[in-house]
XYZ file of C-alpha atoms in Angstrom:
786
model
C 237.288 55.609 -105.258
C 233.652 55.259 -106.288
C 232.920 55.894 -109.927
C 236.401 54.859 -111.031
C 238.042 58.013 -109.711
C 241.606 57.902 -108.402
C 242.525 58.577 -104.791
C 245.513 60.790 -105.658
C 243.604 62.875 -108.206
C 240.164 63.177 -106.667
C 240.468 62.843 -102.857
C 239.658 66.022 -100.903
C 241.212 66.124 -97.448
C 238.690 66.833 -94.708
C 239.538 67.732 -91.109
C 239.214 65.489 -88.095
C 237.601 66.922 -84.964
C 238.676 65.781 -81.504
C 235.630 64.694 -79.494
C 235.146 63.768 -75.827
C 232.600 61.645 -74.057
C 230.314 62.907 -71.334
C 230.082 59.734 -69.285
C 226.636 59.223 -67.821
C 225.669 56.587 -65.258
C 222.570 55.206 -63.618
C 219.354 53.748 -64.926
C 218.490 56.861 -66.930
C 221.781 57.107 -68.762
C 221.234 57.529 -72.477
C 222.156 54.631 -74.690
C 223.010 56.656 -77.751
C 226.581 57.759 -78.369
C 225.592 61.013 -80.012
C 223.880 62.148 -76.810
C 226.859 61.160 -74.680
C 229.376 63.007 -76.788
C 230.221 66.434 -75.457
C 228.605 68.657 -78.102
C 231.027 71.292 -79.343
C 230.113 74.768 -80.486
C 231.217 75.978 -83.905
C 234.118 77.882 -82.388
C 235.161 74.853 -80.319
C 235.010 72.610 -83.384
C 237.418 74.949 -85.215
C 239.844 74.769 -82.262
C 239.549 70.939 -82.100
C 240.461 70.381 -85.797
C 243.227 67.898 -86.639
C 244.851 66.831 -89.902
C 244.964 63.232 -91.102
C 248.671 63.113 -90.209
C 247.720 63.721 -86.512
C 245.389 60.723 -86.292
C 247.672 58.680 -84.054
C 249.518 61.604 -82.393
C 249.054 61.893 -78.673
C 248.791 65.263 -76.927
C 249.850 63.669 -73.624
C 252.259 60.965 -72.687
C 249.693 58.200 -73.027
C 249.881 56.498 -76.461
C 246.767 56.237 -78.636
C 246.316 52.499 -78.940
C 242.593 52.615 -79.750
C 240.995 55.264 -81.927
C 237.349 55.613 -82.958
C 236.557 57.399 -86.229
C 233.020 58.751 -86.075
C 230.951 60.072 -88.944
C 227.458 60.080 -90.432
C 226.569 58.009 -93.500
C 228.284 59.326 -96.605
C 230.839 61.498 -94.853
C 233.646 59.303 -96.152
C 234.833 57.045 -93.341
C 235.690 54.100 -95.626
C 237.301 56.433 -98.149
C 239.337 58.023 -95.345
C 240.520 54.574 -94.239
C 241.476 53.710 -97.871
C 243.427 56.997 -98.009
C 245.124 56.112 -94.721
C 246.162 52.714 -96.135
C 247.603 54.484 -99.179
C 249.488 56.824 -96.833
C 250.951 53.760 -95.105
C 251.859 52.124 -98.406
C 253.647 55.345 -99.361
C 255.647 55.345 -96.169
C 253.787 58.101 -94.315
C 253.034 55.914 -91.259
C 256.486 54.496 -90.465
C 255.449 53.376 -86.992
C 253.404 50.559 -88.537
C 255.032 47.704 -90.444
C 251.747 45.894 -90.902
C 248.182 47.048 -91.535
C 245.127 44.742 -91.529
C 241.806 46.032 -92.760
C 238.636 44.194 -91.658
C 235.086 45.120 -92.515
C 232.303 44.149 -90.118
C 229.852 44.050 -93.018
C 231.293 40.696 -94.120
C 232.443 39.152 -90.817
C 230.356 36.260 -89.565
C 229.947 36.917 -85.869
C 228.108 33.669 -85.111
C 230.857 31.143 -85.879
C 233.380 29.999 -83.239
C 236.085 28.628 -85.394
C 238.552 31.477 -85.932
C 242.048 31.967 -84.648
C 243.783 35.342 -84.476
C 245.832 34.291 -87.503
C 242.689 33.421 -89.496
C 241.103 36.796 -88.552
C 244.071 38.776 -89.792
C 245.102 36.806 -92.847
C 241.909 35.095 -94.096
C 239.149 37.541 -93.175
C 240.840 40.862 -93.862
C 240.403 42.675 -97.142
C 244.149 43.355 -97.223
C 246.157 41.792 -100.124
C 246.887 38.076 -99.606
C 250.111 37.296 -97.747
C 252.354 34.680 -99.321
C 254.252 33.740 -96.174
C 251.645 34.229 -93.450
C 253.327 31.915 -90.941
C 256.516 33.961 -90.850
C 254.711 37.260 -90.826
C 252.381 36.131 -88.005
C 255.372 34.956 -85.931
C 256.962 38.393 -86.398
C 253.720 40.162 -85.492
C 253.470 38.240 -82.185
C 256.998 39.384 -81.280
C 256.458 43.055 -82.353
C 252.765 43.898 -81.777
C 253.474 47.639 -81.501
C 254.244 47.629 -85.238
C 250.671 46.497 -86.103
C 247.636 48.584 -87.009
C 244.276 46.733 -87.168
C 241.377 48.640 -88.751
C 237.744 47.619 -88.142
C 235.531 49.389 -90.665
C 231.697 49.526 -90.431
C 231.757 48.787 -86.698
C 228.064 49.830 -86.530
C 227.163 46.660 -88.443
C 227.499 44.642 -85.240
C 223.884 44.041 -84.352
C 224.325 42.444 -80.961
C 226.664 44.239 -78.574
C 225.617 42.195 -75.595
C 228.728 40.764 -73.950
C 231.071 42.261 -76.523
C 233.739 42.814 -73.868
C 233.059 39.594 -72.010
C 234.923 36.327 -72.527
C 237.786 37.905 -74.496
C 240.203 35.726 -76.457
C 243.245 34.891 -74.264
C 245.505 32.943 -76.636
C 246.900 34.281 -79.902
C 247.551 30.779 -81.195
C 245.700 27.460 -81.507
C 242.435 28.208 -79.668
C 239.324 28.952 -81.764
C 237.103 31.923 -80.946
C 234.184 33.952 -82.248
C 234.941 37.268 -84.039
C 233.540 39.110 -80.978
C 235.871 37.277 -78.612
C 238.876 37.994 -80.852
C 237.919 41.705 -81.048
C 237.445 41.814 -77.307
C 240.828 40.171 -76.730
C 242.560 42.696 -79.033
C 240.704 45.677 -77.589
C 241.369 44.682 -73.973
C 245.005 43.855 -74.742
C 244.603 40.202 -73.817
C 246.151 39.213 -77.123
C 248.601 41.148 -79.287
C 248.983 43.725 -76.523
C 250.590 46.894 -77.887
C 248.926 46.887 -81.310
C 246.885 49.901 -82.408
C 243.169 49.572 -83.240
C 241.143 51.924 -85.420
C 237.312 51.594 -85.411
C 234.991 53.453 -87.761
C 231.286 53.864 -86.892
C 228.268 56.126 -87.202
C 227.693 58.205 -84.049
C 223.937 57.853 -83.991
C 223.596 54.099 -84.458
C 225.979 52.623 -81.899
C 226.721 52.834 -78.266
C 228.244 50.224 -76.074
C 230.866 50.003 -73.402
C 233.654 49.817 -76.062
C 233.577 53.458 -77.056
C 233.786 54.633 -73.491
C 237.163 52.928 -73.215
C 238.587 54.285 -76.462
C 241.761 56.380 -76.090
C 240.749 58.870 -78.764
C 237.410 59.827 -80.320
C 237.666 61.607 -83.658
C 234.842 62.864 -85.870
C 235.293 63.141 -89.619
C 234.081 66.550 -90.686
C 232.121 67.150 -93.879
C 232.875 69.417 -96.827
C 233.165 73.154 -96.300
C 231.885 75.417 -99.132
C 235.510 75.639 -100.352
C 235.778 71.823 -100.339
C 232.608 71.564 -102.446
C 234.176 73.878 -105.041
C 237.461 71.928 -104.943
C 235.689 68.542 -105.317
C 233.558 69.801 -108.204
C 236.659 71.037 -110.002
C 238.315 67.631 -109.496
C 235.212 65.733 -110.686
C 234.815 67.731 -113.878
C 238.190 67.839 -115.676
C 236.865 70.141 -118.412
C 237.188 73.718 -117.100
C 234.021 74.859 -118.920
C 231.997 72.074 -117.258
C 233.436 72.939 -113.823
C 232.063 76.488 -113.853
C 228.708 75.391 -115.207
C 228.321 72.592 -112.660
C 229.269 74.784 -109.725
C 226.883 77.488 -110.849
C 224.012 74.948 -110.977
C 224.876 73.559 -107.544
C 225.074 76.996 -105.943
C 221.801 78.126 -107.593
C 219.914 75.323 -105.777
C 220.570 76.170 -102.146
C 219.220 72.961 -100.701
C 221.406 70.829 -102.947
C 224.419 72.985 -102.066
C 223.712 72.370 -98.365
C 223.501 68.605 -99.034
C 226.892 68.743 -100.688
C 228.558 69.251 -97.287
C 228.154 65.434 -97.198
C 230.880 64.080 -99.583
C 228.741 61.231 -100.829
C 225.853 63.576 -101.652
C 228.328 65.910 -103.378
C 229.522 63.010 -105.562
C 225.872 62.060 -106.234
C 225.059 65.603 -107.368
C 228.090 65.767 -109.637
C 227.138 62.369 -111.138
C 223.642 63.674 -111.907
C 225.044 66.826 -113.528
C 227.449 64.760 -115.570
C 224.680 62.578 -116.990
C 221.886 65.123 -117.434
C 220.556 65.202 -120.959
C 220.966 68.135 -123.318
C 217.787 69.802 -122.064
C 219.805 70.879 -119.050
C 217.128 70.249 -116.420
C 217.705 72.055 -113.172
C 218.781 70.176 -110.076
C 216.078 68.638 -107.903
C 214.866 70.447 -104.815
C 214.449 67.503 -102.452
C 216.585 64.556 -101.312
C 213.936 62.117 -102.581
C 213.950 63.558 -106.076
C 217.762 63.648 -106.139
C 218.100 59.984 -105.299
C 215.205 58.984 -107.579
C 216.919 60.572 -110.537
C 220.403 59.292 -109.647
C 219.327 55.678 -108.953
C 217.249 55.588 -112.148
C 220.260 56.898 -114.085
C 222.556 54.281 -112.533
C 220.266 51.465 -113.645
C 219.715 53.028 -117.046
C 223.474 53.177 -117.679
C 223.834 49.518 -116.671
C 221.538 48.394 -119.506
C 223.448 47.447 -122.671
C 223.395 50.279 -125.148
C 222.501 52.785 -122.378
C 218.851 52.316 -123.200
C 215.997 53.673 -121.122
C 214.299 51.647 -118.386
C 211.623 50.272 -120.660
C 209.508 47.297 -119.456
C 211.435 44.919 -121.788
C 214.914 45.986 -120.788
C 214.627 46.976 -117.147
C 215.901 44.703 -114.381
C 213.529 43.331 -111.749
C 213.245 46.660 -109.853
C 210.519 45.440 -107.420
C 212.816 42.521 -106.441
C 215.706 44.943 -105.955
C 213.499 47.126 -103.777
C 212.325 44.175 -101.718
C 215.948 43.098 -101.139
C 216.756 46.625 -99.954
C 213.769 46.615 -97.593
C 214.733 43.242 -96.113
C 218.200 44.531 -95.468
C 216.782 47.659 -93.791
C 214.545 45.568 -91.506
C 217.481 43.338 -90.525
C 219.847 46.316 -90.043
C 222.298 45.194 -92.704
C 223.353 46.051 -96.254
C 223.651 42.503 -97.515
C 222.234 41.752 -100.978
C 220.429 38.419 -100.937
C 222.731 35.891 -102.640
C 219.615 33.933 -103.663
C 218.642 36.703 -106.092
C 218.964 36.140 -109.803
C 222.434 36.393 -111.324
C 221.087 38.927 -113.819
C 219.761 41.189 -111.019
C 222.987 41.006 -109.002
C 225.013 41.619 -112.140
C 222.956 44.653 -112.990
C 223.262 45.977 -109.434
C 227.020 45.562 -109.483
C 227.440 47.110 -112.936
C 225.255 50.079 -112.019
C 227.170 50.679 -108.809
C 224.094 50.230 -106.632
C 225.759 47.119 -105.247
C 229.456 46.648 -104.436
C 231.401 43.456 -103.969
C 233.559 42.689 -100.898
C 236.043 39.882 -101.075
C 238.188 37.952 -98.573
C 240.084 34.714 -99.025
C 237.056 32.953 -97.485
C 234.170 34.480 -99.355
C 232.741 37.156 -101.646
C 229.624 39.117 -100.725
C 227.543 41.781 -102.410
C 226.252 44.747 -100.465
C 224.319 47.932 -101.198
C 226.828 50.656 -101.950
C 225.465 53.248 -99.575
C 222.712 53.919 -97.053
C 220.845 56.461 -99.175
C 220.497 54.179 -102.232
C 219.402 51.197 -100.129
C 216.910 53.289 -98.169
C 215.406 54.845 -101.298
C 214.855 51.382 -102.771
C 213.476 50.121 -99.427
C 211.101 53.096 -99.230
C 210.035 52.428 -102.815
C 209.102 48.889 -101.796
C 206.976 50.248 -98.915
C 205.222 52.725 -101.156
C 204.701 50.581 -104.310
C 204.437 46.968 -103.118
C 200.900 45.578 -102.728
C 202.194 43.508 -99.810
C 202.644 46.704 -97.821
C 199.359 48.360 -96.777
C 198.969 51.959 -95.617
C 199.116 50.972 -91.927
C 202.489 49.351 -92.404
C 203.778 52.455 -94.219
C 202.737 54.743 -91.334
C 203.821 52.294 -88.589
C 207.244 51.580 -90.077
C 208.511 54.796 -91.414
C 206.794 58.040 -90.525
C 207.818 60.242 -87.541
C 206.021 58.777 -84.520
C 204.361 60.957 -81.912
C 205.206 58.747 -78.961
C 208.763 58.743 -77.691
C 210.439 55.443 -78.408
C 214.086 54.415 -78.399
C 216.491 56.639 -80.230
C 216.270 56.201 -84.026
C 219.244 55.294 -86.127
C 220.328 57.390 -89.068
C 218.885 54.774 -91.489
C 215.406 55.175 -90.002
C 215.608 58.969 -90.359
C 216.517 58.720 -94.066
C 213.767 56.162 -94.840
C 211.184 58.420 -93.182
C 212.132 61.270 -95.493
C 212.100 59.057 -98.602
C 208.713 57.497 -97.815
C 207.153 60.933 -97.266
C 208.756 62.275 -100.430
C 207.771 59.310 -102.588
C 204.041 59.289 -101.706
C 203.836 62.964 -102.736
C 206.195 62.673 -105.689
C 204.920 64.256 -108.903
C 204.489 62.163 -112.047
C 207.855 60.550 -112.790
C 209.947 61.294 -115.865
C 210.468 58.673 -118.526
C 213.119 56.209 -117.303
C 212.325 56.674 -113.611
C 212.224 53.653 -111.297
C 209.076 55.140 -109.797
C 206.159 53.289 -111.489
C 203.311 55.756 -112.228
C 200.914 52.911 -113.052
C 200.729 51.765 -109.401
C 197.899 53.332 -107.395
C 199.249 54.655 -104.113
C 196.368 57.021 -103.240
C 195.427 55.071 -100.083
C 198.986 55.240 -98.777
C 199.249 58.929 -99.633
C 196.028 59.607 -97.792
C 197.298 57.654 -94.733
C 200.552 59.571 -94.633
C 198.626 62.834 -95.099
C 196.307 62.011 -92.211
C 199.256 61.091 -90.019
C 201.011 64.421 -90.749
C 197.807 66.280 -89.946
C 197.525 64.510 -86.578
C 201.074 65.340 -85.543
C 201.553 67.567 -82.473
C 204.928 69.224 -82.852
C 204.825 70.661 -79.330
C 205.053 67.106 -77.901
C 208.113 66.068 -79.931
C 211.662 65.957 -78.567
C 214.108 68.125 -80.596
C 215.522 65.306 -82.760
C 211.975 64.165 -83.725
C 210.933 67.770 -84.402
C 213.867 68.122 -86.774
C 212.819 64.956 -88.598
C 209.269 66.257 -88.900
C 210.683 69.427 -90.519
C 212.535 67.247 -93.054
C 209.493 65.070 -93.792
C 207.296 68.150 -94.368
C 210.017 69.592 -96.641
C 210.194 66.367 -98.677
C 206.446 66.511 -99.395
C 207.103 69.735 -101.363
C 203.579 70.847 -100.456
C 202.757 74.327 -99.101
C 199.720 72.807 -97.353
C 201.816 70.790 -94.930
C 204.305 73.623 -94.349
C 201.423 75.885 -93.248
C 199.990 73.143 -91.050
C 203.355 72.633 -89.373
C 203.853 76.343 -88.793
C 200.335 76.653 -87.374
C 200.905 73.871 -84.842
C 204.485 74.709 -83.801
C 204.939 75.870 -80.165
C 206.036 79.450 -79.633
C 209.214 78.178 -77.951
C 211.062 76.044 -80.475
C 213.866 73.865 -79.193
C 216.449 71.986 -81.254
C 218.722 71.721 -78.187
C 220.892 68.609 -78.478
C 220.004 67.860 -82.116
C 223.214 68.413 -84.072
C 222.390 70.562 -87.091
C 224.231 70.145 -90.374
C 223.910 72.643 -93.274
C 220.953 70.817 -94.833
C 219.111 70.824 -91.446
C 219.617 74.591 -91.171
C 218.374 75.146 -94.736
C 215.173 73.084 -94.142
C 214.404 74.888 -90.849
C 214.976 78.314 -92.437
C 213.010 77.415 -95.562
C 209.896 76.483 -93.569
C 210.151 79.207 -90.926
C 210.536 81.843 -93.627
C 206.823 81.293 -94.431
C 205.797 82.015 -90.815
C 205.801 85.798 -91.263
C 202.840 85.634 -93.648
C 200.959 83.721 -90.900
C 201.978 86.418 -88.298
C 203.708 83.823 -86.151
C 206.858 84.469 -84.137
C 209.145 82.086 -82.278
C 211.799 81.878 -79.618
C 214.367 79.288 -80.701
C 216.811 77.299 -78.590
C 219.935 76.382 -80.588
C 222.086 75.339 -77.601
C 224.184 72.199 -78.150
C 223.382 72.022 -81.870
C 226.870 72.575 -83.420
C 225.184 75.043 -85.755
C 227.825 76.872 -87.840
C 227.944 80.652 -87.555
C 226.786 80.982 -91.198
C 223.638 78.996 -90.310
C 223.170 80.946 -87.095
C 223.279 84.167 -89.083
C 220.595 82.906 -91.480
C 218.261 81.693 -88.693
C 218.635 84.750 -86.487
C 217.973 87.024 -89.467
C 214.489 85.575 -90.012
C 211.685 88.018 -89.198
C 209.710 85.357 -87.348
C 212.517 84.795 -84.844
C 211.928 87.146 -81.911
C 214.604 85.688 -79.663
C 217.269 82.965 -79.782
C 219.571 81.106 -77.439
C 222.808 79.702 -78.851
C 226.292 79.014 -77.561
C 227.617 82.309 -76.183
C 230.986 82.096 -77.978
C 229.235 81.435 -81.319
C 226.829 84.304 -80.688
C 229.762 86.658 -80.097
C 231.338 85.244 -83.271
C 228.114 86.070 -85.168
C 228.168 89.656 -83.839
C 231.759 90.029 -84.994
C 230.937 88.716 -88.491
C 228.052 91.225 -88.811
C 230.167 94.071 -87.449
C 233.078 93.316 -89.847
C 230.652 93.346 -92.793
C 229.268 96.707 -91.660
C 225.798 95.206 -91.278
C 224.949 97.354 -88.257
C 221.165 96.926 -88.625
C 221.315 93.111 -88.416
C 223.973 93.354 -85.719
C 221.610 95.416 -83.556
C 218.810 92.898 -84.179
C 221.123 89.945 -83.364
C 222.143 91.603 -80.075
C 218.547 92.416 -79.150
C 217.244 88.930 -80.033
C 219.895 87.051 -77.993
C 218.570 85.672 -74.715
C 219.997 83.633 -71.851
C 216.837 83.280 -69.790
C 216.513 80.790 -68.176
C 220.222 79.988 -68.005
C 221.041 76.368 -67.008
C 224.771 75.659 -66.793
C 225.343 71.916 -67.087
C 228.650 71.885 -68.993
C 231.921 73.701 -68.533
C 231.615 75.827 -71.661
C 228.281 77.231 -70.470
C 230.153 79.183 -67.822
C 233.527 79.728 -69.488
C 232.192 81.989 -72.167
C 230.151 84.200 -69.807
C 233.033 86.494 -68.596
C 233.719 87.476 -72.224
C 230.057 88.430 -72.672
C 230.176 90.508 -69.482
C 233.262 92.387 -70.760
C 231.362 93.203 -73.964
C 228.452 94.408 -71.836
C 230.617 96.639 -69.641
C 232.956 97.999 -72.339
C 230.183 98.279 -74.996
C 232.505 96.937 -77.691
C 233.414 93.625 -79.302
C 236.755 91.933 -78.551
C 238.392 92.852 -81.854
C 236.918 96.310 -82.337
C 236.460 99.750 -80.873
C 233.157 101.218 -79.675
C 230.113 99.546 -81.321
C 226.987 101.699 -81.534
C 224.685 98.659 -81.419
C 226.066 98.009 -77.877
C 225.216 101.531 -76.612
C 223.019 99.980 -73.854
C 225.090 96.854 -73.325
C 223.871 93.323 -73.809
C 220.127 93.036 -73.092
C 220.455 89.265 -72.495
C 222.464 89.936 -69.347
C 220.202 92.786 -68.200
C 217.086 90.644 -68.551
C 218.393 87.336 -67.143
C 216.073 86.305 -64.286
C 216.825 82.645 -63.642
C 220.254 80.972 -63.323
C 220.867 77.331 -62.419
C 224.497 76.335 -61.801
C 224.560 72.534 -62.212
C 228.211 71.627 -62.782
C 228.316 69.375 -59.732
C 231.123 68.303 -57.431
C 233.598 67.647 -60.288
C 233.534 71.014 -62.035
C 231.494 73.245 -59.691
C 234.232 74.413 -57.299
C 236.658 75.143 -60.173
C 234.236 77.217 -62.204
C 232.381 78.969 -59.357
C 234.843 81.911 -59.381
C 233.905 82.581 -63.028
C 230.262 82.714 -62.014
C 231.104 85.137 -59.181
C 232.816 87.362 -61.776
C 229.602 87.465 -63.804
C 226.928 87.884 -61.074
C 227.282 91.690 -60.402
C 226.176 92.311 -64.012
C 222.965 90.328 -63.640
C 220.916 93.144 -62.262
C 217.522 91.479 -62.941
C 218.350 88.054 -61.498
C 215.519 86.645 -59.380
C 216.294 82.963 -59.091
C 219.831 81.676 -58.283
C 220.166 77.901 -57.849
C 223.613 76.680 -56.736
C 222.609 73.314 -55.284
C 225.151 70.407 -55.167
C 228.299 72.175 -56.286
C 230.374 71.743 -53.144
C 231.455 75.391 -53.043
C 232.244 75.147 -49.322
C 232.979 78.041 -46.983
C 235.370 79.694 -49.438
C 232.668 79.735 -52.136
C 230.109 81.115 -49.637
C 232.522 83.874 -48.777
C 232.989 84.717 -52.450
C 229.239 84.755 -52.969
C 228.709 87.065 -49.995
C 230.884 89.651 -51.673
C 228.534 90.030 -54.704
C 225.054 89.496 -53.200
C 224.688 93.244 -52.664
C 224.479 93.664 -56.501
C 221.483 91.275 -56.835
C 218.795 93.685 -55.732
C 215.981 91.707 -57.433
C 216.891 88.246 -56.077
C 213.903 86.368 -54.716
C 215.195 82.803 -54.439
C 218.643 81.583 -53.372
C 219.345 77.838 -53.221
C 222.618 76.848 -51.551
C 221.637 73.314 -50.565
C 224.190 70.492 -50.251
C 227.267 72.636 -50.709
C 229.375 71.663 -47.681
C 228.912 75.130 -46.158
C 229.795 75.380 -42.486
C 229.718 78.002 -39.747
C 232.471 80.155 -41.277
C 230.673 80.342 -44.611
C 227.294 81.120 -43.014
C 228.848 83.876 -40.917
C 229.968 85.647 -44.106
C 226.714 84.929 -45.888
C 224.490 86.131 -43.039
C 225.880 89.655 -43.174
C 225.331 89.839 -46.923
C 221.847 88.256 -46.924
C 220.370 91.191 -45.055
C 221.444 93.430 -47.961
C 219.043 91.698 -50.348
C 215.707 93.432 -49.799
C 213.711 91.239 -52.158
C 214.794 87.735 -50.947
C 211.742 85.525 -50.340
C 213.173 81.974 -50.284
C 216.508 80.739 -48.889
C 217.635 77.120 -48.836
C 220.706 75.933 -46.953
C 219.456 72.331 -46.751
C 221.996 69.520 -46.322
C 225.069 71.579 -45.385
C 227.309 71.308 -42.256
C 226.057 74.314 -40.291
C 226.454 73.957 -36.520
C 225.154 76.053 -33.620
C 227.451 79.035 -34.304
C 226.238 79.256 -37.899
C 222.587 78.917 -36.809
C 223.111 81.740 -34.361
C 224.475 84.030 -37.092
C 221.433 83.283 -39.231
C 219.134 83.943 -36.308
C 220.684 87.369 -35.799
C 219.937 88.570 -39.326
C 216.592 86.821 -39.781
C 214.469 89.762 -38.508
C 216.284 92.094 -40.945
C 215.236 90.015 -43.973
C 211.873 91.708 -44.251
C 210.512 89.874 -47.330
C 211.812 86.369 -46.509
C 208.979 83.850 -46.510
C 210.683 80.417 -46.524
C 213.925 79.289 -44.881
C 215.125 75.677 -45.244
C 218.026 74.652 -42.973
C 217.114 71.012 -42.319
C 219.694 68.198 -42.290
C 222.529 70.373 -40.973
C 224.650 69.874 -37.812
C 223.198 72.321 -35.263
C 221.697 71.056 -32.041
C 218.780 72.184 -29.934
C 220.797 75.315 -29.055
C 220.929 76.530 -32.640
C 217.320 75.453 -33.261
C 216.139 77.466 -30.229
C 217.972 80.548 -31.456
C 216.289 80.275 -34.898
C 212.893 79.641 -33.287
C 213.280 82.740 -31.110
C 214.205 84.869 -34.133
C 211.164 83.560 -36.016
C 208.891 85.360 -33.510
C 210.182 88.670 -34.930
C 209.580 87.663 -38.532
C 205.839 88.195 -39.178
C 206.206 87.807 -42.941
C 207.743 84.275 -42.794
C 205.571 81.356 -43.766
C 207.840 78.385 -43.050
C 211.026 77.378 -41.290
C 212.345 73.870 -41.921
C 215.084 72.943 -39.407
C 214.773 69.241 -38.664
C 218.018 67.251 -38.273
C 219.293 64.268 -36.312
C 221.217 66.482 -33.846
C 218.048 68.058 -32.390
C 216.349 65.926 -29.700
C 212.865 64.937 -30.908
C 211.228 66.335 -27.822
C 212.862 69.727 -28.226
C 211.842 69.843 -31.874
C 208.223 68.960 -31.112
C 208.152 71.635 -28.382
C 209.407 74.288 -30.815
C 206.907 73.182 -33.454
C 204.000 73.452 -31.031
C 205.121 76.943 -30.080
C 205.156 78.107 -33.727
C 203.300 76.082 -36.429
C 205.460 77.723 -39.107
C 208.259 75.337 -38.017
C 207.844 72.365 -40.298
C 208.657 68.689 -39.728
C 209.685 66.292 -42.543
């Protein structure tokens, strides 16, 4: 492992999390994998945990022949793969006789002169095979015994046509790497082998990952894992306690340590701090400035400081990092001086990859490369202030989804231009004047309009403001934030939660309060507790199961005051159900409301008056569609009687049919405040409308009813006509594009004469003769045409 540590002695096992794709189609489908993954709540993530030994296990009869390992930069995908290879070498994966490890960082995708044998034996980083001909012959006859691992899959820059023109022949014919991968993936060659791909979730999406048998996310370190890793890193027990105390005392750094690479980086810095015992840095920029400077310092003979005479060509190293960032690769320019490459390799900033064909040097990790690239932007005279702002600061206008690398560079650039005077030995050159660039970044931050940013961009703005370490920008951000904050869809890790809390904590002094949407953020319950506890948060919306989990945590710790606040602050309005879990957790919430107690406890005083979020819910949109709508509609019916303040119920396009309409008719009497009911395009016919009609008259407040696009015939229209005069407050009725003829239309038109409060009746459909429709419309102008 990095830093000369042994896998057996220092590796900390992290859990895998089973993920699923939400397949989207059409021209507006997102092209970012992270947005197409079904986002799990904290409680769901705990249920979806797997051990390393379960990587290739299948829960159903279908074998896992393709597996994607997802994880952010630094979470340990490559280390996990190395550990997996060690497991295999130790006999723990007996189903595989052969394992081939290939790294896309060093595969040349442009050449067309590779056979399958060359790919496996010449381009893999596996140990060289002495009798490749015999082994290859055996592999062709027993492909099910072969595991092929593609690491750094996100280093493919051009995914166009990746699954087109796959390799067809395992022998003789020459192909490109992409064609060979496509042939393996689509089982055109070596059918039956198992493929493992590792990639970052935010940087890549293509048709490949939609066809993967299993999607697994590599989780980060838990607080217990951080303690375990620190104890493994520092063998001396006295140093272990001291290091852990320092890490925990700096909350931001502790939150960063949930990323294994950043945990190693922090331990490295603690190990090499001088005797003065400086505290840990408070920003990511300062952390990587100190660590990268220390790496280079230790690479100099005699461990001297980075004096002008001894230091390597740091500007050239930074330029090389920037060029790699622009070209979306980690490659270190082979044309650089031998001395510079040697220093980079010795310091650990660069690492060497070797196959039988070539040896290449690459930057060791995304954070180090991006810090050096950001340093080039900030300190190079070739880069003016416009280029700094254009390239790397959060942009107001919505562009294509940013990769993780772009996010990190933004934070580093913002942190570097506001960095205080560097310590002796720092790679930051204090003699370079960056005032113009600092002023440009400052002006850009002042022009930002947070209310116009999508959640992911808003989160990045929070991080950039935090990296400035300036109270001025924090106050400016808080002043300009909208009252309704939404991080919905932006997956929040512990460091994200810390930064949001840190900045919002200052809002109370400015007398600002916020409603915050934390739906689909994966926020851990510990982070939810911290955010909800802020004085400036007046209401929050999070996953219902996680919210109940938070209440249980507060109740078990006898924190009744904060429990009461957390119950009062929780809101569901407006409730938009687009995924299965949005509805599945509602019945549990209703039980808490009715029984006035939590699932694992007796009576809870904070629930004396039930759950306010249910009592105050006014708008509900059920958008689970044809696939999931009919199955989950009964759960919604179970919940509706408790929604006493509901005014807007939208059930369009869920194909609930007559049976669903009948179920709905049984609970409408409880919705005394309902003003709008949308049942459009639900395949409701005469039988369903007959049941509904009787119930609709029991809703005194109903103003708008839509039954557009169903299959209502004359009988159904007649039942509606009978109850229409009893619906005293109804203003708009939409029954167009149904199946009733002029008979049904005439009945509805006649009933309309007794409804003085109605403003419009839309009843056009192809079954009504045009002349009849025109006659009815002339009789009553409230009857609308298309």
